[in-house]
CSV table of C-alpha atoms and ligand atoms in Angstrom, one decimal:
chain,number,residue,atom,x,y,z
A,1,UNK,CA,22.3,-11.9,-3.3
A,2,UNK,CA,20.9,-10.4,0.2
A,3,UNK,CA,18.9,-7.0,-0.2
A,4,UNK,CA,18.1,-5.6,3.0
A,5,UNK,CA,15.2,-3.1,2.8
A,6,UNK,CA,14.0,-0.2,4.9
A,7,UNK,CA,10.4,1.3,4.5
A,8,UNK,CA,9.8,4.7,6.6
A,9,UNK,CA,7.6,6.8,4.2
A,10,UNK,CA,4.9,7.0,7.1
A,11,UNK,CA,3.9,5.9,10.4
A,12,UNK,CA,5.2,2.6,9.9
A,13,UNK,CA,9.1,1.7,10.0
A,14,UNK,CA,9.5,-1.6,8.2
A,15,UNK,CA,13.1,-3.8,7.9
A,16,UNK,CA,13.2,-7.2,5.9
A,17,UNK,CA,15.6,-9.3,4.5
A,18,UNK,CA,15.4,-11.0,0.8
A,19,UNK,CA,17.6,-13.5,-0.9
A,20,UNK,CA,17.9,-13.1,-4.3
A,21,UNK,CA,19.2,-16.3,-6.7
A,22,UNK,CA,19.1,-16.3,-10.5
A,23,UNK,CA,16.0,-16.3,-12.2
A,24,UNK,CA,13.8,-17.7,-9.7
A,25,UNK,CA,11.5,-15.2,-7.5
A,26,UNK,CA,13.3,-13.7,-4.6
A,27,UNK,CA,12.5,-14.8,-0.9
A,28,UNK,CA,11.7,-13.2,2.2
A,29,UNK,CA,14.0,-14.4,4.5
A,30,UNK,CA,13.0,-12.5,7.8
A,31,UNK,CA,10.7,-8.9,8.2
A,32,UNK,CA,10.2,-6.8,11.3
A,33,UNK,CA,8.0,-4.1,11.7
A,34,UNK,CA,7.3,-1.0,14.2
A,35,UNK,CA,4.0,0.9,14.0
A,36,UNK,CA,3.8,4.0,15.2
A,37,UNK,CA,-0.3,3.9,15.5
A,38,UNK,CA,-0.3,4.0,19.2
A,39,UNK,CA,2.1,7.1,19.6
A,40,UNK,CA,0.3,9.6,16.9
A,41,UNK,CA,-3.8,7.6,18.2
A,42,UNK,CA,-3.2,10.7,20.6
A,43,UNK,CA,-3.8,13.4,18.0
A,44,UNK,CA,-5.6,11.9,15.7
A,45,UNK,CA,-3.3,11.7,12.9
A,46,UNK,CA,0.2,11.1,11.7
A,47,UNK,CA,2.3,13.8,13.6
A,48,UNK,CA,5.2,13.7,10.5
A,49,UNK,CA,8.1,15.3,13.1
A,50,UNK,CA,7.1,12.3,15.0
A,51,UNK,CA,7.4,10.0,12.8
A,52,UNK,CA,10.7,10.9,11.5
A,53,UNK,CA,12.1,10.5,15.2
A,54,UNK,CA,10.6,7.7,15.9
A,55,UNK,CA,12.2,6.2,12.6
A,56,UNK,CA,15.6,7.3,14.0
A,57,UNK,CA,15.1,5.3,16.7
A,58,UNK,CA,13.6,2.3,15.3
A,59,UNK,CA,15.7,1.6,12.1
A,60,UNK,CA,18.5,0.3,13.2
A,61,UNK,CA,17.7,-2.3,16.0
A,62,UNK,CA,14.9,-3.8,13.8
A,63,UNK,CA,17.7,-4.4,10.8
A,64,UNK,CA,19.6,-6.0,14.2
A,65,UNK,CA,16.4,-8.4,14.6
A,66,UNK,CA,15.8,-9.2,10.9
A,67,UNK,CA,19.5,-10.3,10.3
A,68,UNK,CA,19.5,-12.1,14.1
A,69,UNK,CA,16.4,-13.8,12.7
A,70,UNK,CA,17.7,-14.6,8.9
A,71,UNK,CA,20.7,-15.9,11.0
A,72,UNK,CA,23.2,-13.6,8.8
A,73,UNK,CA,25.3,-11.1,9.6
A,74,UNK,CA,25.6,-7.5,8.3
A,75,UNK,CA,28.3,-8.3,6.4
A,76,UNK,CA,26.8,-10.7,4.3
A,77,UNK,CA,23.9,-8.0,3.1
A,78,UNK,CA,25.1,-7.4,-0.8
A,79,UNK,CA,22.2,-4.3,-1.4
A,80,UNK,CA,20.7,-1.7,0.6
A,81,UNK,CA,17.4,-0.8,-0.2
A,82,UNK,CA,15.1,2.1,0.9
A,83,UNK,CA,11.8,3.7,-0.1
A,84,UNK,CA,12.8,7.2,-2.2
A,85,UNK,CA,9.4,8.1,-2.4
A,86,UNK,CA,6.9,8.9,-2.3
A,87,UNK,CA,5.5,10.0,1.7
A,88,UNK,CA,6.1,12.5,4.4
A,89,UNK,CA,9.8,14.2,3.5
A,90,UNK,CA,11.2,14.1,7.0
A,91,UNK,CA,10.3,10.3,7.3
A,92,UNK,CA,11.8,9.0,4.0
A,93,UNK,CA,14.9,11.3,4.8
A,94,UNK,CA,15.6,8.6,7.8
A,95,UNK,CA,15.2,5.2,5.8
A,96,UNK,CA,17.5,6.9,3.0
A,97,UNK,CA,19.8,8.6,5.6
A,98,UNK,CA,19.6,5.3,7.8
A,99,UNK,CA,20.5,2.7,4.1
A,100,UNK,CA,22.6,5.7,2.3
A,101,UNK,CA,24.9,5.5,5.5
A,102,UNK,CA,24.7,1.7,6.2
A,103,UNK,CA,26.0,1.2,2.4
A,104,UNK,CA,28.9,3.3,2.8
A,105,UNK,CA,30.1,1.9,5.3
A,106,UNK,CA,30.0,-1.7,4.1
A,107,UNK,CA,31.0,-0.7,1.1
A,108,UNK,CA,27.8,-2.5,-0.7
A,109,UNK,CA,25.5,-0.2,-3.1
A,110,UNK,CA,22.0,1.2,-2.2
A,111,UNK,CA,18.9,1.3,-4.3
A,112,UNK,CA,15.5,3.8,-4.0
A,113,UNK,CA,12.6,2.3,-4.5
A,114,UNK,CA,8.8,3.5,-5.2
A,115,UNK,CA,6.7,3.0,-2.4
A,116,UNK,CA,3.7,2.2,-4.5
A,117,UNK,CA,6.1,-0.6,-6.0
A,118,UNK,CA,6.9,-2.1,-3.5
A,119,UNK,CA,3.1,-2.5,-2.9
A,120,UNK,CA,2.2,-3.2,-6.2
A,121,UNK,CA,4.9,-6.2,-6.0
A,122,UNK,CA,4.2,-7.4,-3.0
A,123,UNK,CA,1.3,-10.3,-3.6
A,124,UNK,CA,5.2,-11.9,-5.9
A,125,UNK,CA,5.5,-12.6,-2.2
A,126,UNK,CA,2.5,-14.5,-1.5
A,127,UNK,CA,1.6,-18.2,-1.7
A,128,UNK,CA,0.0,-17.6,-5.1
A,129,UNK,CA,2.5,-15.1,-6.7
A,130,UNK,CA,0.8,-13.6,-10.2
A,131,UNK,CA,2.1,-13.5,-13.4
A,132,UNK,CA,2.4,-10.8,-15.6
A,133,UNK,CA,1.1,-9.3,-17.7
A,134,UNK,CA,-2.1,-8.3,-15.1
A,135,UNK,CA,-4.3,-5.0,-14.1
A,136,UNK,CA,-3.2,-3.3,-10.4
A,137,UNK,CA,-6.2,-1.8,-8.3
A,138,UNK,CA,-3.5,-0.1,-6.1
A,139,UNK,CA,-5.7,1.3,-3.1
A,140,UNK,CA,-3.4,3.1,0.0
A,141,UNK,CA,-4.1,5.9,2.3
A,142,UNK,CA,-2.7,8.2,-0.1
A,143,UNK,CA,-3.4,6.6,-3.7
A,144,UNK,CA,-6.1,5.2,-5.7
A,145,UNK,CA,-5.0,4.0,-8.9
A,146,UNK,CA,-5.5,1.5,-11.8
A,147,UNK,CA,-2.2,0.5,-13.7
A,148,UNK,CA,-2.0,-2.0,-16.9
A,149,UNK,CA,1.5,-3.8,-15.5
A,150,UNK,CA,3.5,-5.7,-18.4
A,151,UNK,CA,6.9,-6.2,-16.5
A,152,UNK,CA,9.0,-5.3,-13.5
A,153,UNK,CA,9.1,-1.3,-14.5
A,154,UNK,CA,6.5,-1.3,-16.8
A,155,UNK,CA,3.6,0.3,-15.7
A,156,UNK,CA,1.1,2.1,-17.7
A,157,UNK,CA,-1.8,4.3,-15.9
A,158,UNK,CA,-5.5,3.3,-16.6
A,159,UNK,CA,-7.3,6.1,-14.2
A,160,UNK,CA,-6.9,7.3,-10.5
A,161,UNK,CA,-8.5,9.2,-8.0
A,162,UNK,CA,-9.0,13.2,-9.1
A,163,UNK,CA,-9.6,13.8,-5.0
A,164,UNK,CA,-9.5,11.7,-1.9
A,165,UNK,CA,-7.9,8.5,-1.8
A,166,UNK,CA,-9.6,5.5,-1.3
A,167,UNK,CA,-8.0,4.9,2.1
A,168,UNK,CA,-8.8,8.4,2.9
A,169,UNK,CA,-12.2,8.1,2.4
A,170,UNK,CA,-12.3,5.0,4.7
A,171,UNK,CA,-10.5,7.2,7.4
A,172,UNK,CA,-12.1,10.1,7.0
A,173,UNK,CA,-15.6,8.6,7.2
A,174,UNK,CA,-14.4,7.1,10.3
A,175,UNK,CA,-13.1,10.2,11.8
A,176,UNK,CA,-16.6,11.3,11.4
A,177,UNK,CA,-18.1,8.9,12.9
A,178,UNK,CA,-15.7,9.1,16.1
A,179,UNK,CA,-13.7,6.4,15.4
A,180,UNK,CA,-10.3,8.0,15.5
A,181,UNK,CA,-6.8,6.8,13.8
A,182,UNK,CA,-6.3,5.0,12.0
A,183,UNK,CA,-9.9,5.0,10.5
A,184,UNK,CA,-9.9,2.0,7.9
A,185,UNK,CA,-9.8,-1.0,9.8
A,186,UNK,CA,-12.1,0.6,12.7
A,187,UNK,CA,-14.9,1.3,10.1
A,188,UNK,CA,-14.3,-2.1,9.1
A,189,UNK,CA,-14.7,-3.5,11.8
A,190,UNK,CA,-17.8,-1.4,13.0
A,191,UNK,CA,-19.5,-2.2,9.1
A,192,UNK,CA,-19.7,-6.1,10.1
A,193,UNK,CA,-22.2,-5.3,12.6
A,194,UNK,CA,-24.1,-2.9,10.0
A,195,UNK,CA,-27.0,-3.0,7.1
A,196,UNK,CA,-24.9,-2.0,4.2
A,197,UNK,CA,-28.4,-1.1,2.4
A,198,UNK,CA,-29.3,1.3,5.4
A,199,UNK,CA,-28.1,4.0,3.6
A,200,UNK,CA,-27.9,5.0,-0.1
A,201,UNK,CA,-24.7,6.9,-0.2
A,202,UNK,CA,-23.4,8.4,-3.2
A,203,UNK,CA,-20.9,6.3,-6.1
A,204,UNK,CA,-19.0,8.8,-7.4
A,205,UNK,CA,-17.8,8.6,-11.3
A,206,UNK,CA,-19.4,5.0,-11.5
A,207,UNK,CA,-20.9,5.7,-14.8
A,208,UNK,CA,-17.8,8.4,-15.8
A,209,UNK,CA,-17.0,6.3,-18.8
A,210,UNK,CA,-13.4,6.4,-17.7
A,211,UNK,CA,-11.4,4.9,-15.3
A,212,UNK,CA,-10.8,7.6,-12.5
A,213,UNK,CA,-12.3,7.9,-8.9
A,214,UNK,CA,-13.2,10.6,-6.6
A,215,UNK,CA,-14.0,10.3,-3.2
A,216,UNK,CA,-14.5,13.5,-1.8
A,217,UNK,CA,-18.0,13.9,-2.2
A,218,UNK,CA,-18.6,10.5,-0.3
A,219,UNK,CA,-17.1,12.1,2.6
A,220,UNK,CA,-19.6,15.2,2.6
A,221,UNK,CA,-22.3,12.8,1.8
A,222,UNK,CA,-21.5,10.7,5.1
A,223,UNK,CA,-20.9,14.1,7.2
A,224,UNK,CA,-24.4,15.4,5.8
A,225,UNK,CA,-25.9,11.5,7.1
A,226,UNK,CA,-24.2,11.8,10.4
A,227,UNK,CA,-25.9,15.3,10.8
A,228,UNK,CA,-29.4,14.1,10.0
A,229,UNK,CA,-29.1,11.3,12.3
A,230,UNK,CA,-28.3,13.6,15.1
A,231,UNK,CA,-28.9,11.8,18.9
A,232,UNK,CA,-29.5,8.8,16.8
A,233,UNK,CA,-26.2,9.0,15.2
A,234,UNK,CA,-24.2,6.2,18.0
A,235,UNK,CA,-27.2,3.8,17.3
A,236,UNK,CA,-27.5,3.8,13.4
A,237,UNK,CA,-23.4,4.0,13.1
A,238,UNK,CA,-23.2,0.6,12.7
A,239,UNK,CA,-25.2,1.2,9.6
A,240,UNK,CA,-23.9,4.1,8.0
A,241,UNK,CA,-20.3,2.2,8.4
A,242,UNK,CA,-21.0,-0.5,6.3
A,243,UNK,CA,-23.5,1.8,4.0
A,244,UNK,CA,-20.0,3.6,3.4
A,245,UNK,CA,-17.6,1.0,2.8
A,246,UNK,CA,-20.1,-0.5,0.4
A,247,UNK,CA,-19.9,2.4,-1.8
A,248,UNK,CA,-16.0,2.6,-1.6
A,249,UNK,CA,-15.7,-1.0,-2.1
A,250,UNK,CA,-18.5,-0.8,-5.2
A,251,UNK,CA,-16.9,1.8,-7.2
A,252,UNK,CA,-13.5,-0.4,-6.6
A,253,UNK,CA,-14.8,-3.8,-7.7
A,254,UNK,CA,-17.3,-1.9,-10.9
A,255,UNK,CA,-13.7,0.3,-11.7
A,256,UNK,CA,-11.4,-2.7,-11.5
A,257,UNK,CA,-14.1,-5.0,-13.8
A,258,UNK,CA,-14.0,-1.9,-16.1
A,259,UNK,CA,-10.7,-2.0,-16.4
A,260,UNK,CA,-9.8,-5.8,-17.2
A,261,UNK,CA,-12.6,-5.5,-19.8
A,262,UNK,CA,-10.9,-2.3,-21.2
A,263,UNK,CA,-7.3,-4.0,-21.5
A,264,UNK,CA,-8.6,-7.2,-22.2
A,265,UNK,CA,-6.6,-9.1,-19.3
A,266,UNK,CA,-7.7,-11.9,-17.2
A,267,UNK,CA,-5.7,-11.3,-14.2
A,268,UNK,CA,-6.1,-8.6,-11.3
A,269,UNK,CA,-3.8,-7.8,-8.5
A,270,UNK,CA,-5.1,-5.8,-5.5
A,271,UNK,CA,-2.1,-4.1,-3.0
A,272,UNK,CA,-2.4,-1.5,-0.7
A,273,UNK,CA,-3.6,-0.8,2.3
A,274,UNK,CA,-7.2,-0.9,1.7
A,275,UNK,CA,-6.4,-4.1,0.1
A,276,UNK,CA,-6.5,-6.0,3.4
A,277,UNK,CA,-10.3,-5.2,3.5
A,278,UNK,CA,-12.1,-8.1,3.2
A,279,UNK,CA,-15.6,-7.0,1.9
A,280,UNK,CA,-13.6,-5.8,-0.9
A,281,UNK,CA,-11.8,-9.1,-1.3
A,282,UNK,CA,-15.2,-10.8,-0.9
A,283,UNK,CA,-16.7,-8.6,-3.7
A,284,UNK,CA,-13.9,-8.8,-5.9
A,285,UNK,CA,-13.3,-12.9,-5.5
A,286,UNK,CA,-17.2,-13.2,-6.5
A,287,UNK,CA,-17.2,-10.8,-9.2
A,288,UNK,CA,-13.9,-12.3,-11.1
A,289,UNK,CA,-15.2,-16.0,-10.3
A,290,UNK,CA,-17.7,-15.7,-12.5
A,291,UNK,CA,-15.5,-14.2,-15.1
A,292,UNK,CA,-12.7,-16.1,-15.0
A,293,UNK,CA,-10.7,-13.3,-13.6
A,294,UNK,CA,-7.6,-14.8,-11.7
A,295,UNK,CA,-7.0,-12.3,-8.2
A,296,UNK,CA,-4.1,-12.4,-5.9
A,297,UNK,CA,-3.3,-10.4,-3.0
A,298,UNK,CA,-0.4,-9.8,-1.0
A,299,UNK,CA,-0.6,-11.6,2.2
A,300,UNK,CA,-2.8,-9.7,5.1
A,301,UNK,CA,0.1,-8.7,7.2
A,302,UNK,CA,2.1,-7.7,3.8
A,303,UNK,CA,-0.9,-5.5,2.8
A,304,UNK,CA,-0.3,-2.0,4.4
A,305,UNK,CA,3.7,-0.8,4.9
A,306,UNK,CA,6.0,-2.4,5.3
A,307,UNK,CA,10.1,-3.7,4.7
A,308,UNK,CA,9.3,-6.3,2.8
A,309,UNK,CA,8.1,-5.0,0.0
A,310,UNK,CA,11.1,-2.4,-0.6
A,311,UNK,CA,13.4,-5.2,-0.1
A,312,UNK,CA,11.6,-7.4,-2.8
A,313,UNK,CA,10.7,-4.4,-5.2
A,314,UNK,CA,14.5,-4.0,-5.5
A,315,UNK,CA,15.8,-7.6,-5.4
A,316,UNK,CA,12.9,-7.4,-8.9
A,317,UNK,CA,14.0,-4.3,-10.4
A,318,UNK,CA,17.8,-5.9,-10.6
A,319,UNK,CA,16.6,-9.0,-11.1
A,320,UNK,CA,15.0,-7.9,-14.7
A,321,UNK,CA,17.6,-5.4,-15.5
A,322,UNK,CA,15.8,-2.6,-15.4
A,323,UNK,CA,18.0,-0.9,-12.3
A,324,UNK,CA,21.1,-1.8,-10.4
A,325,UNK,CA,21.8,-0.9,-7.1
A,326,UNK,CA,25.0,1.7,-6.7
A,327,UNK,CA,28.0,2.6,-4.5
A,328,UNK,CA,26.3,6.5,-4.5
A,329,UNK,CA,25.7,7.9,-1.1
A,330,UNK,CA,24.5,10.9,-1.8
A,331,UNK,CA,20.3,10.8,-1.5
A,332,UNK,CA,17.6,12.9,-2.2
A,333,UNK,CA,13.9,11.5,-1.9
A,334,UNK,CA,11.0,12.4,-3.4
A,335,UNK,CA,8.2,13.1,-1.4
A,336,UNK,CA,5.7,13.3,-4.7
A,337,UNK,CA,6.7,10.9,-7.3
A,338,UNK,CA,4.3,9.4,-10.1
A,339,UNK,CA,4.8,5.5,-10.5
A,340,UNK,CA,4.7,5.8,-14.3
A,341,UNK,CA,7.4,8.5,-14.9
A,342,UNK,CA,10.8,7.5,-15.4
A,343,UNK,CA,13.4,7.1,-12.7
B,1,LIG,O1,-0.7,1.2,2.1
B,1,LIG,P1,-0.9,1.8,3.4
B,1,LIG,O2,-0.5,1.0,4.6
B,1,LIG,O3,-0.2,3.2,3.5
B,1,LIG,C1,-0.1,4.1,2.5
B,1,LIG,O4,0.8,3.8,1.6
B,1,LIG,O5,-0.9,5.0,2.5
B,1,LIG,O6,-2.5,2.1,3.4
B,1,LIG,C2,-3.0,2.7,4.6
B,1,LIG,C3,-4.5,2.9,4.3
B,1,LIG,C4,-5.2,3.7,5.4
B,1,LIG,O7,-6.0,4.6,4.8
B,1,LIG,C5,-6.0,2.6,6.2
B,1,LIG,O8,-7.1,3.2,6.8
B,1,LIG,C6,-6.3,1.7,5.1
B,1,LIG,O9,-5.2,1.6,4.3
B,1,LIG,N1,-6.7,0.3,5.6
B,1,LIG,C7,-7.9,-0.2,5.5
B,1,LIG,C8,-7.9,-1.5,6.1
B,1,LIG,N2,-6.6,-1.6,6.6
B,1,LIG,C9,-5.9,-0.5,6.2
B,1,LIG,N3,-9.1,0.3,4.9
B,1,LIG,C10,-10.1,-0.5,5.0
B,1,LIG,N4,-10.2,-1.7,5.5
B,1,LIG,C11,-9.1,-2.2,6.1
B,1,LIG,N5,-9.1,-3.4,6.7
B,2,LIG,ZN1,1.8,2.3,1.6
């Protein structure tokens, strides 16, 4: 079975093409992707009636170089798959429209899929594909979460974010600090060159008892730092970038630890965005060697949005049973949709 799969929830529109046989894991056969970084760099942000154009006009011609690539034709595709939700309204209106329209006329049936599943599924495409059941630290630009995952569909909420994002802390901090859009990977970048000691930033909720985050308050705690610093702000920035990822990425790693002990599983899985960071892969990978954790990731460029993921998070959910993809045209998406309620 060939699922082709269209992401546009954001700024990124994402095609891919998985093959689906039996009971063995489905593969990605081919994946294009178009970001739309450069075009909304300009104002700082994702411009959402942007992005929906520029979804318009990239859809189509990268599903033309995934199935050139795959070496299949159109006709051979046996699902359409598209992300439903959740994301910027006017965006996921174009990957449904696009896939809704596609399907009817090949006559093959579509199938919405949850953003955050796809993510959460995506390390199944890795080298080192987990098994279940495991804990999700699911860290995006728009969601910071902690799921117990038994199955393909079965996922049970541990704690999340009561504010900010994870991601949005990384980009905010780096707005902040004059790094512009997108913020993550800049700060990043800047933080290798920093003393992450340098300054001692506030870890919200660390000792909460519970398994929820906030971020908000880093945020102020940075602007409030930034402030201080004054003229001296370009010269210590350095610093106060990695002084703030390391309280992101130690409330992650202590939250996630928290969380394995509290369900009693031996086996994390980190997707999302923020997953590609790699102080926070470093942490993690020391912190669950010495407790026999097992940690997989989705592969770097699989990390933030994508195609792939959409495709494979469907080719799964038909694969267990627990949807099937129909001949039903008509689409709605949902722009806010929790990952645990029912479909
Ligand atoms: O999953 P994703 O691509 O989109 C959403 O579904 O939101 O995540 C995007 C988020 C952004 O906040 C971005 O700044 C962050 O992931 N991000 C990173 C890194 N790469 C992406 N944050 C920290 N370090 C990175 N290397
Ligand atoms: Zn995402």
């Amino acid at each position: 079975m060939l699922v082709l799969g269209f992401e546009s929830s954001c700024d990124e529109t994402g095609v891919a093409l998985v093959q689906s046989d039996g009971t063995q894991l489905p593969r990605l056969l081919a994946h294009a992707l178009h970001s739309q970084v450069r075009m909304h760099a300009d104002y700082g942000g994702v411009v959402p009636e942007l992005a929906s154009r520029d979804h318009i006009r990239r859809a189509l011609p990268l599903a033309e170089a995934v199935l050139r690539e795959a070496g299949r034709s159109v006709a051979e595709v046996d699902v359409v798959a598209y992300t439903r939700g959740p994301g910027l309204a006017g965006a996921l209106l174009v990957g449904a429209g696009v896939a809704c329209a596609l399907g009817a006329a090949l006559d093959k049936p579509v199938l919405g899929v949850h953003h955050l599943e796809g993510h959460l599924l995506s390390p199944f495409m890795s080298a080192d594909p987990p098994e279940f059941p495991f804990v999700v630290l699911l860290v995006s630009g728009g969601h910071t979460q902690l799921m117990r995952v038994d199955g393909v569909g079965r996922y049970a909420m541990l704690g999340e974010t009561i504010d900010d994002a994870a991601g949005e802390a990384f980009d905010k901090s780096a707005k902040l600090l004059g790094l512009g859009y997108p913020g993550g990977p800049a700060l990043a970048r800047l933080a290798e060159q920093g003393d992450a000691k340098a300054f001692a930033l506030p870890r919200p909720l660390l000792h909460s008892g519970d398994l929820d985050f906030s971020f908000a308050g880093l945020k102020t705690a940075v602007l409030t730092q930034a402030k201080k610093l004054g003229q001296a702000l370009p010269e210590r920035s350095a610093d106060l970038a990695a002084s703030t990822q390391a309280a992101i990425v130690d409330v992650l790693v202590r939250k996630s630890l928290a969380a394995l002990k509290e369900s009693g599983l031996q086996r994390l899985v980190v997707a999302g965005g923020v997953g590609a960071n790699r102080e926070l892969r470093a942490q993690l990978d020391a912190a669950c060697a010495k407790r026999r954790v097992r940690v997989h990731y989705p592969e770097l460029a699989l990390c933030t949005d994508n195609g792939a993921m959409i495709a494979m998070a469907a080719a799964m959910r038909m694969q267990a049973g627990v949807q099937q993809a129909e001949r039903r045209y008509a689409f709605d998406v949902k722009p806010r949709w929790p990952l645990d309620a029912p479909v």
